[in-house]
Amino acid sequence: MTDAPTLDVAKIRADFPILDREVNGHRLVYLDSAASSQKPRQVVEAMDRYYETTHANVHRGVYQIAADATHAFEEARAKTARFLGASDPEEIVFTKNVTEALNLVAHSWGRANLREGDAVLLTEMEHHANIVPWLQLQQERGIELRYLPVADDHTLDLTDLDRLIDGVKLVGVTAMSNVLGTIPPLDRIVTAARSAGALVLVDGAQWTPHLPTDVAALDCDFFGFTGHKMLGPTGIGGLWARREILEAMPPFLGGGEMIRDVRLDGFTPNEVPWRFEAGTPPIAEAIGLGAAIDYLEALGMAAVRRHEVELTSYFMRTLSERFGDDLTIHGPSEPAERGGVLSFAFRDLHPHDISQVLDQEGVCVRAGHHCAKPLMRRMGVGATARASLYLYNDEADVDALGDALESASDFFDF
Ligand SMILES: Cc1ncc(COP(=O)(O)O)c(C=O)c1O
């Protein structure tokens, strides 16, 4: 990706009005995009335009604006499919976020296919969203859960992959850790899963905003994503799955839209994907997601990735030089092999104290367990501070974080 074009970050920043505001007397330095990205004005305007000119419920009305709203909603599905490398838009189920997408797999596919004693293989670095639904199924069904461990260098330890994957029905793995930035070798995991006869579920929440996604090349079976981390609005995400798998899955939520017929003694479900979209869907949000995808595609995902690797490299090099042993950056050491999610420890300061003091300088970083408590236990910490980079961040933002860390140091020395 080094031959990808460079991003014009100054031009990009002009599209994000929030970046012009001040916080606590300082310019806003937003380093929490792994939690949720900011939105360019193009996304906000697309949603405004929809509400001001086109809004009506979808799939129901026969009048003009209802047809226009349905067209805009389904067009967003087609854009999403193209962006993920899926050839069939009807393989995209819209959900409210990736958490709901992962729950859909566990509750619909899982309940239909897993019996007591059946095994599911996860990893120790999963977000709670890819652990808790499986723990619920364990409680309900008595399924067996196994975990691929995290190595000391914060990569995924595949030493025991063949043994752990033997006999499992499904492997659930994150495409990028939201704590460590680790990018597990999905190709190896998919190959091993195929040999074991297991399906593969990928949590793409942190991947899709930052790297080109190609579910066909990945050859997985399920892929979840969430719109608000990829410049889109909150309230929209989704699941891609192979059509034949979706068609064999029972509905998850019941209600309007998801049926073809309802009688007093039963119902016939709708076709996929609408079978999984009970009730009025997030229409404006899907249109906003479509606008976010247009924005990302215009920049080019290879260019987005190149910028991220370069800025991650700048972050790791300059802050390590500046703070030496006072700063520990978690996760893989090679910027090209990881994402720009940078958890760190600074001196012996508590992550929440770091986050609060940084906020006084306008710098937003996350502190906590990042919804990955099993990983925190593996790392031997209760929490980390986490800076995460995106396409509107630049070297000045990283320098501002460094300056704010110096202030934190002075403050706590006092
Ligand atoms: C890897 C990963 N999975 C799942 C989620 C859950 O995302 P959402 O809250 O949008 O469902 C997150 C969000 O932080 C994440 O980073």
Short mmCIF file of C-alpha atoms and ligand atoms in Angstrom, two decimals:
data_model
loop_
_atom_site.label_atom_id
_atom_site.label_comp_id
_atom_site.label_asym_id
_atom_site.label_seq_id
_atom_site.Cartn_x
_atom_site.Cartn_y
_atom_site.Cartn_z
CA MET A 1 0.00 0.00 0.00
CA THR A 2 3.06 2.27 0.01
CA ASP A 3 2.29 3.23 -3.60
CA ALA A 4 -1.20 4.40 -2.55
CA PRO A 5 -1.77 8.16 -2.78
CA THR A 6 -1.20 10.26 0.33
CA LEU A 7 -4.20 11.84 2.03
CA ASP A 8 -4.63 15.60 2.03
CA VAL A 9 -5.43 15.76 5.74
CA ALA A 10 -5.90 19.55 5.83
CA LYS A 11 -8.57 19.25 3.12
CA ILE A 12 -10.19 16.31 4.92
CA ARG A 13 -10.29 18.18 8.23
CA ALA A 14 -12.28 20.97 6.59
CA ASP A 15 -15.10 18.43 6.09
CA PHE A 16 -15.34 17.75 9.85
CA PRO A 17 -16.82 20.85 11.52
CA ILE A 18 -16.39 19.41 15.02
CA LEU A 19 -12.62 19.55 14.63
CA ASP A 20 -12.86 23.36 14.62
CA ARG A 21 -14.25 23.57 18.11
CA GLU A 22 -12.33 24.22 21.26
CA VAL A 23 -12.43 22.18 24.45
CA ASN A 24 -11.21 23.62 27.74
CA GLY A 25 -9.56 26.51 25.88
CA HIS A 26 -7.63 24.25 23.49
CA ARG A 27 -8.29 23.04 19.98
CA LEU A 28 -10.06 19.67 19.98
CA VAL A 29 -7.63 16.80 19.43
CA TYR A 30 -9.82 13.79 18.85
CA LEU A 31 -7.95 10.52 19.39
CA ASP A 32 -10.87 8.20 20.15
CA SER A 33 -12.05 7.06 16.73
CA ALA A 34 -11.85 3.39 17.73
CA ALA A 35 -14.78 4.16 20.04
CA SER A 36 -16.63 6.20 17.40
CA SER A 37 -15.40 8.28 14.49
CA GLN A 38 -16.41 11.86 13.76
CA LYS A 39 -18.71 12.53 10.79
CA PRO A 40 -17.96 14.58 7.70
CA ARG A 41 -20.51 17.20 6.70
CA GLN A 42 -21.34 15.10 3.60
CA VAL A 43 -22.86 12.42 5.87
CA VAL A 44 -24.84 14.90 7.95
CA GLU A 45 -26.07 16.65 4.80
CA ALA A 46 -27.17 13.40 3.14
CA MET A 47 -29.29 12.58 6.20
CA ASP A 48 -30.69 16.13 6.39
CA ARG A 49 -31.52 16.04 2.68
CA TYR A 50 -33.32 12.75 3.11
CA TYR A 51 -35.43 14.05 6.00
CA GLU A 52 -36.14 17.35 4.25
CA THR A 53 -37.15 15.87 0.88
CA THR A 54 -37.85 12.15 0.93
CA HIS A 55 -38.82 10.68 4.28
CA ALA A 56 -41.55 8.04 4.39
CA ASN A 57 -41.53 4.48 5.65
CA VAL A 58 -39.86 1.97 3.35
CA HIS A 59 -41.15 -1.16 1.60
CA ARG A 60 -44.79 -0.25 2.33
CA GLY A 61 -46.16 2.82 0.61
CA VAL A 62 -47.00 2.90 -3.08
CA TYR A 63 -46.80 6.70 -3.33
CA GLN A 64 -43.80 8.50 -4.81
CA ILE A 65 -41.81 9.53 -1.74
CA ALA A 66 -42.25 6.08 -0.17
CA ALA A 67 -40.83 4.57 -3.34
CA ASP A 68 -37.99 7.14 -3.29
CA ALA A 69 -37.21 6.34 0.36
CA THR A 70 -37.20 2.60 -0.39
CA HIS A 71 -34.92 3.18 -3.36
CA ALA A 72 -32.48 5.27 -1.26
CA PHE A 73 -32.48 2.66 1.53
CA GLU A 74 -31.85 -0.24 -0.84
CA GLU A 75 -29.22 1.78 -2.70
CA ALA A 76 -27.36 2.12 0.61
CA ARG A 77 -27.46 -1.68 0.91
CA ALA A 78 -25.97 -2.03 -2.58
CA LYS A 79 -23.19 0.47 -1.76
CA THR A 80 -22.44 -1.40 1.47
CA ALA A 81 -22.20 -4.69 -0.40
CA ARG A 82 -19.82 -3.20 -2.96
CA PHE A 83 -17.68 -1.65 -0.21
CA LEU A 84 -17.36 -5.01 1.56
CA GLY A 85 -16.57 -6.92 -1.65
CA ALA A 86 -19.91 -8.80 -1.64
CA SER A 87 -21.45 -9.44 -5.04
CA ASP A 88 -25.05 -9.76 -3.80
CA PRO A 89 -26.63 -6.81 -1.89
CA GLU A 90 -29.22 -9.20 -0.48
CA GLU A 91 -26.44 -10.80 1.54
CA ILE A 92 -26.26 -7.61 3.63
CA VAL A 93 -28.51 -7.51 6.70
CA PHE A 94 -28.76 -4.06 8.28
CA THR A 95 -28.62 -4.06 12.08
CA LYS A 96 -28.22 -1.26 14.55
CA ASN A 97 -24.51 -1.98 15.13
CA VAL A 98 -22.00 -4.81 15.00
CA THR A 99 -23.08 -6.00 18.45
CA GLU A 100 -26.52 -6.78 17.04
CA ALA A 101 -24.92 -8.43 13.99
CA LEU A 102 -22.87 -10.77 16.20
CA ASN A 103 -25.92 -11.50 18.36
CA LEU A 104 -27.86 -12.32 15.21
CA VAL A 105 -25.32 -15.00 14.33
CA ALA A 106 -25.24 -16.45 17.84
CA HIS A 107 -28.99 -16.40 18.42
CA SER A 108 -30.22 -17.36 14.96
CA TRP A 109 -27.48 -19.51 13.40
CA GLY A 110 -26.24 -20.68 16.80
CA ARG A 111 -29.62 -21.78 18.12
CA ALA A 112 -30.40 -23.57 14.87
CA ASN A 113 -27.07 -25.35 14.58
CA LEU A 114 -25.44 -25.83 17.97
CA ARG A 115 -26.32 -28.56 20.45
CA GLU A 116 -24.91 -29.47 23.85
CA GLY A 117 -21.22 -30.25 23.57
CA ASP A 118 -20.72 -28.51 20.20
CA ALA A 119 -17.65 -26.30 20.25
CA VAL A 120 -17.08 -22.67 19.22
CA LEU A 121 -13.56 -21.26 19.03
CA LEU A 122 -13.04 -17.58 19.91
CA THR A 123 -9.92 -15.61 20.79
CA GLU A 124 -8.76 -14.04 24.01
CA MET A 125 -8.71 -10.63 22.30
CA GLU A 126 -12.39 -10.47 21.37
CA HIS A 127 -14.59 -7.53 22.27
CA HIS A 128 -17.36 -8.51 24.72
CA ALA A 129 -19.75 -8.33 21.74
CA ASN A 130 -18.13 -11.48 20.35
CA ILE A 131 -17.94 -13.30 23.68
CA VAL A 132 -21.12 -12.61 25.66
CA PRO A 133 -23.62 -13.90 23.04
CA TRP A 134 -21.65 -17.17 22.96
CA LEU A 135 -21.53 -17.32 26.76
CA GLN A 136 -25.32 -16.89 26.72
CA LEU A 137 -25.57 -19.82 24.33
CA GLN A 138 -23.25 -21.80 26.57
CA GLN A 139 -25.61 -21.19 29.50
CA GLU A 140 -28.65 -22.01 27.41
CA ARG A 141 -27.34 -24.97 25.41
CA GLY A 142 -24.21 -26.23 27.12
CA ILE A 143 -21.96 -25.53 24.13
CA GLU A 144 -18.20 -25.67 24.65
CA LEU A 145 -16.18 -22.46 24.26
CA ARG A 146 -12.49 -22.54 23.43
CA TYR A 147 -10.13 -19.60 23.09
CA LEU A 148 -7.04 -18.94 21.00
CA PRO A 149 -4.56 -17.32 23.41
CA VAL A 150 -2.74 -14.02 23.05
CA ALA A 151 1.08 -14.28 22.92
CA ASP A 152 3.40 -12.09 24.98
CA ASP A 153 4.14 -9.94 21.91
CA HIS A 154 0.36 -9.31 21.67
CA THR A 155 -0.10 -11.27 18.47
CA LEU A 156 -2.54 -14.15 18.38
CA ASP A 157 -0.78 -17.35 19.43
CA LEU A 158 -1.57 -19.98 16.79
CA THR A 159 0.75 -22.66 18.18
CA ASP A 160 -2.20 -24.82 19.22
CA LEU A 161 -4.53 -23.81 16.39
CA ASP A 162 -4.85 -27.31 14.92
CA ARG A 163 -5.70 -28.87 18.28
CA LEU A 164 -8.09 -26.10 19.35
CA ILE A 165 -9.93 -25.96 16.05
CA ASP A 166 -10.43 -29.71 15.79
CA GLY A 167 -14.16 -30.49 15.85
CA VAL A 168 -15.41 -26.91 16.24
CA LYS A 169 -18.54 -25.74 14.41
CA LEU A 170 -17.65 -22.05 14.24
CA VAL A 171 -14.62 -19.82 14.70
CA GLY A 172 -15.31 -16.23 15.81
CA VAL A 173 -12.40 -13.82 15.44
CA THR A 174 -11.82 -10.10 15.36
CA ALA A 175 -10.15 -8.70 12.23
CA MET A 176 -8.39 -6.11 14.40
CA SER A 177 -8.14 -5.84 18.17
CA ASN A 178 -9.79 -2.71 19.55
CA VAL A 179 -7.21 -2.66 22.37
CA LEU A 180 -3.92 -3.77 20.81
CA GLY A 181 -4.35 -2.98 17.12
CA THR A 182 -3.34 -6.60 16.45
CA ILE A 183 -4.39 -7.93 13.04
CA PRO A 184 -4.77 -11.71 13.35
CA PRO A 185 -3.76 -13.79 10.31
CA LEU A 186 -7.30 -14.42 9.08
CA ASP A 187 -6.11 -16.35 6.01
CA ARG A 188 -4.46 -18.99 8.22
CA ILE A 189 -7.49 -19.18 10.49
CA VAL A 190 -9.92 -19.50 7.56
CA THR A 191 -7.79 -22.26 6.00
CA ALA A 192 -7.67 -24.17 9.28
CA ALA A 193 -11.42 -23.68 9.76
CA ARG A 194 -12.15 -25.03 6.29
CA SER A 195 -10.11 -28.17 7.02
CA ALA A 196 -11.97 -28.58 10.31
CA GLY A 197 -15.35 -28.07 8.61
CA ALA A 198 -16.07 -24.96 10.69
CA LEU A 199 -17.70 -21.69 9.64
CA VAL A 200 -15.85 -18.42 10.24
CA LEU A 201 -17.39 -15.28 11.77
CA VAL A 202 -15.27 -12.14 11.50
CA ASP A 203 -15.84 -9.09 13.71
CA GLY A 204 -14.85 -6.34 11.29
CA ALA A 205 -15.71 -3.40 13.58
CA GLN A 206 -12.14 -2.04 13.66
CA TRP A 207 -11.07 -3.29 10.24
CA THR A 208 -13.68 -1.90 7.85
CA PRO A 209 -13.06 1.78 8.70
CA HIS A 210 -9.33 1.47 8.04
CA LEU A 211 -8.46 -1.14 5.41
CA PRO A 212 -9.94 -2.38 2.13
CA THR A 213 -12.50 -5.10 2.91
CA ASP A 214 -13.09 -8.03 0.58
CA VAL A 215 -15.30 -10.71 2.09
CA ALA A 216 -15.08 -12.82 -1.06
CA ALA A 217 -11.26 -12.91 -0.96
CA LEU A 218 -11.34 -13.46 2.80
CA ASP A 219 -13.55 -16.49 2.18
CA CYS A 220 -15.26 -16.19 5.57
CA ASP A 221 -18.95 -16.98 6.19
CA PHE A 222 -20.11 -14.06 8.35
CA PHE A 223 -18.66 -10.55 8.57
CA GLY A 224 -19.99 -7.90 10.97
CA PHE A 225 -19.37 -4.15 10.75
CA THR A 226 -20.57 -1.00 12.48
CA GLY A 227 -21.31 2.31 10.74
CA HIS A 228 -20.42 4.82 13.44
CA LYS A 229 -16.73 3.84 13.45
CA MET A 230 -16.45 4.38 9.67
CA LEU A 231 -17.69 7.99 9.41
CA GLY A 232 -21.35 6.92 9.37
CA PRO A 233 -24.06 7.73 11.90
CA THR A 234 -24.84 5.74 15.03
CA GLY A 235 -27.70 3.24 14.83
CA ILE A 236 -26.59 1.40 11.69
CA GLY A 237 -24.30 -1.58 11.15
CA GLY A 238 -24.71 -4.91 9.58
CA LEU A 239 -23.89 -8.47 8.84
CA TRP A 240 -22.71 -9.93 5.57
CA ALA A 241 -23.24 -13.68 5.24
CA ARG A 242 -23.37 -16.15 2.39
CA ARG A 243 -26.87 -16.30 0.94
CA GLU A 244 -27.28 -20.04 1.48
CA ILE A 245 -26.36 -19.65 5.14
CA LEU A 246 -28.75 -16.72 5.63
CA GLU A 247 -31.55 -18.61 3.89
CA ALA A 248 -31.15 -21.52 6.29
CA MET A 249 -31.26 -19.25 9.36
CA PRO A 250 -34.50 -18.62 11.26
CA PRO A 251 -35.58 -15.03 11.97
CA PHE A 252 -34.11 -13.47 15.11
CA LEU A 253 -36.67 -10.75 15.95
CA GLY A 254 -40.36 -11.04 15.04
CA GLY A 255 -42.70 -8.30 13.85
CA GLY A 256 -43.53 -6.28 10.77
CA GLU A 257 -41.35 -6.37 7.63
CA MET A 258 -39.83 -9.76 8.43
CA ILE A 259 -42.86 -11.79 7.35
CA ARG A 260 -44.46 -12.80 4.10
CA ASP A 261 -47.68 -13.96 5.76
CA VAL A 262 -49.09 -14.11 9.27
CA ARG A 263 -52.04 -16.23 10.35
CA LEU A 264 -53.41 -16.64 13.83
CA ASP A 265 -51.69 -20.01 14.02
CA GLY A 266 -48.36 -19.23 12.41
CA PHE A 267 -46.26 -17.11 10.06
CA THR A 268 -44.17 -17.42 6.92
CA PRO A 269 -40.90 -15.49 7.06
CA ASN A 270 -39.87 -13.00 4.39
CA GLU A 271 -36.94 -13.49 2.00
CA VAL A 272 -33.41 -12.62 3.12
CA PRO A 273 -32.22 -10.11 4.13
CA TRP A 274 -35.57 -8.52 5.17
CA ARG A 275 -36.40 -11.62 7.25
CA PHE A 276 -33.81 -10.32 9.73
CA GLU A 277 -34.93 -6.68 9.68
CA ALA A 278 -38.05 -6.67 11.83
CA GLY A 279 -39.84 -3.33 12.24
CA THR A 280 -39.04 0.03 10.68
CA PRO A 281 -35.34 -0.03 9.85
CA PRO A 282 -32.82 2.81 10.41
CA ILE A 283 -33.56 4.48 7.05
CA ALA A 284 -31.80 7.83 7.42
CA GLU A 285 -28.91 6.04 9.11
CA ALA A 286 -28.49 3.64 6.18
CA ILE A 287 -28.46 6.64 3.83
CA GLY A 288 -25.85 8.30 6.05
CA LEU A 289 -23.78 5.12 5.94
CA GLY A 290 -24.02 5.18 2.15
CA ALA A 291 -22.67 8.75 2.17
CA ALA A 292 -19.83 7.68 4.48
CA ILE A 293 -18.96 4.90 2.06
CA ASP A 294 -18.96 7.39 -0.85
CA TYR A 295 -16.57 9.55 1.17
CA LEU A 296 -14.21 6.67 1.99
CA GLU A 297 -14.27 5.36 -1.58
CA ALA A 298 -13.44 8.81 -2.97
CA LEU A 299 -10.31 8.87 -0.75
CA GLY A 300 -9.50 5.22 -1.48
CA MET A 301 -9.11 2.69 1.32
CA ALA A 302 -5.50 1.98 0.32
CA ALA A 303 -4.72 5.67 0.90
CA VAL A 304 -6.60 5.59 4.23
CA ARG A 305 -4.50 2.61 5.31
CA ARG A 306 -1.24 4.19 4.14
CA HIS A 307 -1.96 7.31 6.19
CA GLU A 308 -2.75 5.20 9.24
CA VAL A 309 0.46 3.17 9.03
CA GLU A 310 2.54 6.34 8.60
CA LEU A 311 0.85 8.11 11.51
CA THR A 312 1.07 5.00 13.73
CA SER A 313 4.75 4.84 12.93
CA TYR A 314 5.17 8.54 13.81
CA PHE A 315 3.24 8.00 17.06
CA MET A 316 5.33 5.01 18.15
CA ARG A 317 8.67 6.55 17.19
CA THR A 318 8.27 10.12 18.46
CA LEU A 319 6.49 9.35 21.71
CA SER A 320 8.90 6.51 22.57
CA GLU A 321 11.84 8.85 21.92
CA ARG A 322 10.23 11.56 24.01
CA PHE A 323 9.23 9.51 27.02
CA GLY A 324 11.55 6.47 26.99
CA ASP A 325 10.70 3.93 29.69
CA ASP A 326 7.93 6.15 31.09
CA LEU A 327 5.74 5.11 28.16
CA THR A 328 4.74 1.56 27.23
CA ILE A 329 2.83 1.18 23.98
CA HIS A 330 0.95 -2.12 23.92
CA GLY A 331 0.44 -4.27 20.85
CA PRO A 332 2.65 -5.40 17.95
CA SER A 333 5.77 -3.27 17.43
CA GLU A 334 5.67 -3.11 13.61
CA PRO A 335 3.29 -0.32 12.43
CA ALA A 336 2.64 -2.00 9.06
CA GLU A 337 1.38 -5.11 10.84
CA ARG A 338 -1.10 -3.44 13.14
CA GLY A 339 -3.84 -0.83 13.30
CA GLY A 340 -3.65 2.67 14.71
CA VAL A 341 -5.31 1.68 17.99
CA LEU A 342 -2.62 2.51 20.54
CA SER A 343 -3.20 1.45 24.13
CA PHE A 344 -0.50 2.70 26.44
CA ALA A 345 0.68 2.90 30.03
CA PHE A 346 2.35 6.12 31.19
CA ARG A 347 4.56 6.08 34.28
CA ASP A 348 2.42 4.67 37.08
CA LEU A 349 -0.55 6.90 36.35
CA HIS A 350 -4.02 5.45 36.31
CA PRO A 351 -5.54 5.50 32.79
CA HIS A 352 -8.56 7.47 34.02
CA ASP A 353 -6.29 10.13 35.54
CA ILE A 354 -4.36 10.33 32.26
CA SER A 355 -7.57 10.73 30.29
CA GLN A 356 -8.87 13.44 32.61
CA VAL A 357 -5.67 15.47 32.60
CA LEU A 358 -5.35 15.15 28.80
CA ASP A 359 -8.91 16.44 28.50
CA GLN A 360 -7.78 19.67 30.16
CA GLU A 361 -5.60 20.18 27.07
CA GLY A 362 -8.39 19.31 24.63
CA VAL A 363 -7.01 15.81 23.94
CA CYS A 364 -9.60 13.01 23.91
CA VAL A 365 -8.32 9.51 24.65
CA ARG A 366 -10.28 6.60 26.04
CA ALA A 367 -9.53 5.00 29.39
CA GLY A 368 -10.95 1.74 30.66
CA HIS A 369 -11.22 -1.93 29.79
CA HIS A 370 -12.51 -1.18 26.27
CA CYS A 371 -15.13 -3.94 26.56
CA ALA A 372 -12.36 -6.53 26.50
CA LYS A 373 -12.06 -7.68 30.11
CA PRO A 374 -10.64 -11.14 29.33
CA LEU A 375 -7.87 -9.44 27.33
CA MET A 376 -7.19 -7.00 30.19
CA ARG A 377 -6.77 -9.99 32.52
CA ARG A 378 -4.38 -11.62 30.05
CA MET A 379 -2.37 -8.36 29.91
CA GLY A 380 -2.35 -8.21 33.71
CA VAL A 381 -3.94 -4.74 33.83
CA GLY A 382 -7.34 -3.46 34.89
CA ALA A 383 -7.47 -0.74 32.26
CA THR A 384 -5.41 1.09 29.66
CA ALA A 385 -5.40 4.56 28.17
CA ARG A 386 -6.03 4.28 24.43
CA ALA A 387 -5.37 6.73 21.62
CA SER A 388 -6.79 5.79 18.24
CA LEU A 389 -6.03 7.42 14.92
CA TYR A 390 -8.09 8.07 11.84
CA LEU A 391 -7.94 9.84 8.51
CA TYR A 392 -8.46 13.33 9.97
CA ASN A 393 -5.58 13.03 12.47
CA ASP A 394 -2.12 14.31 11.70
CA GLU A 395 1.31 14.63 13.28
CA ALA A 396 0.23 17.79 15.13
CA ASP A 397 -2.40 15.69 16.96
CA VAL A 398 0.24 13.19 18.04
CA ASP A 399 2.51 16.05 19.16
CA ALA A 400 -0.41 17.54 21.12
CA LEU A 401 -0.85 14.21 22.89
CA GLY A 402 2.87 14.26 23.75
CA ASP A 403 2.62 17.80 25.12
CA ALA A 404 -0.45 16.87 27.16
CA LEU A 405 1.36 13.82 28.58
CA GLU A 406 4.15 16.14 29.69
CA SER A 407 1.58 18.31 31.44
CA ALA A 408 0.16 15.18 33.10
CA SER A 409 3.63 14.27 34.26
CA ASP A 410 4.17 17.75 35.75
CA PHE A 411 0.71 17.75 37.32
CA PHE A 412 1.23 14.47 39.14
CA ASP A 413 4.80 15.33 40.20
CA PHE A 414 3.41 18.35 41.99
C1 LIG B 1 -13.76 -5.09 17.82
C2 LIG B 1 -15.08 -4.54 18.23
N1 LIG B 1 -16.15 -5.32 18.20
C3 LIG B 1 -17.37 -4.87 18.56
C4 LIG B 1 -17.56 -3.58 18.95
C5 LIG B 1 -18.95 -3.12 19.31
O1 LIG B 1 -19.34 -2.10 18.44
P1 LIG B 1 -20.81 -1.48 18.54
O2 LIG B 1 -20.89 -0.86 19.88
O3 LIG B 1 -20.87 -0.48 17.43
O4 LIG B 1 -21.77 -2.61 18.36
C6 LIG B 1 -16.48 -2.72 19.03
C7 LIG B 1 -16.65 -1.33 19.52
O5 LIG B 1 -15.85 -0.81 20.24
C8 LIG B 1 -15.19 -3.21 18.64
O6 LIG B 1 -14.13 -2.42 18.68
#
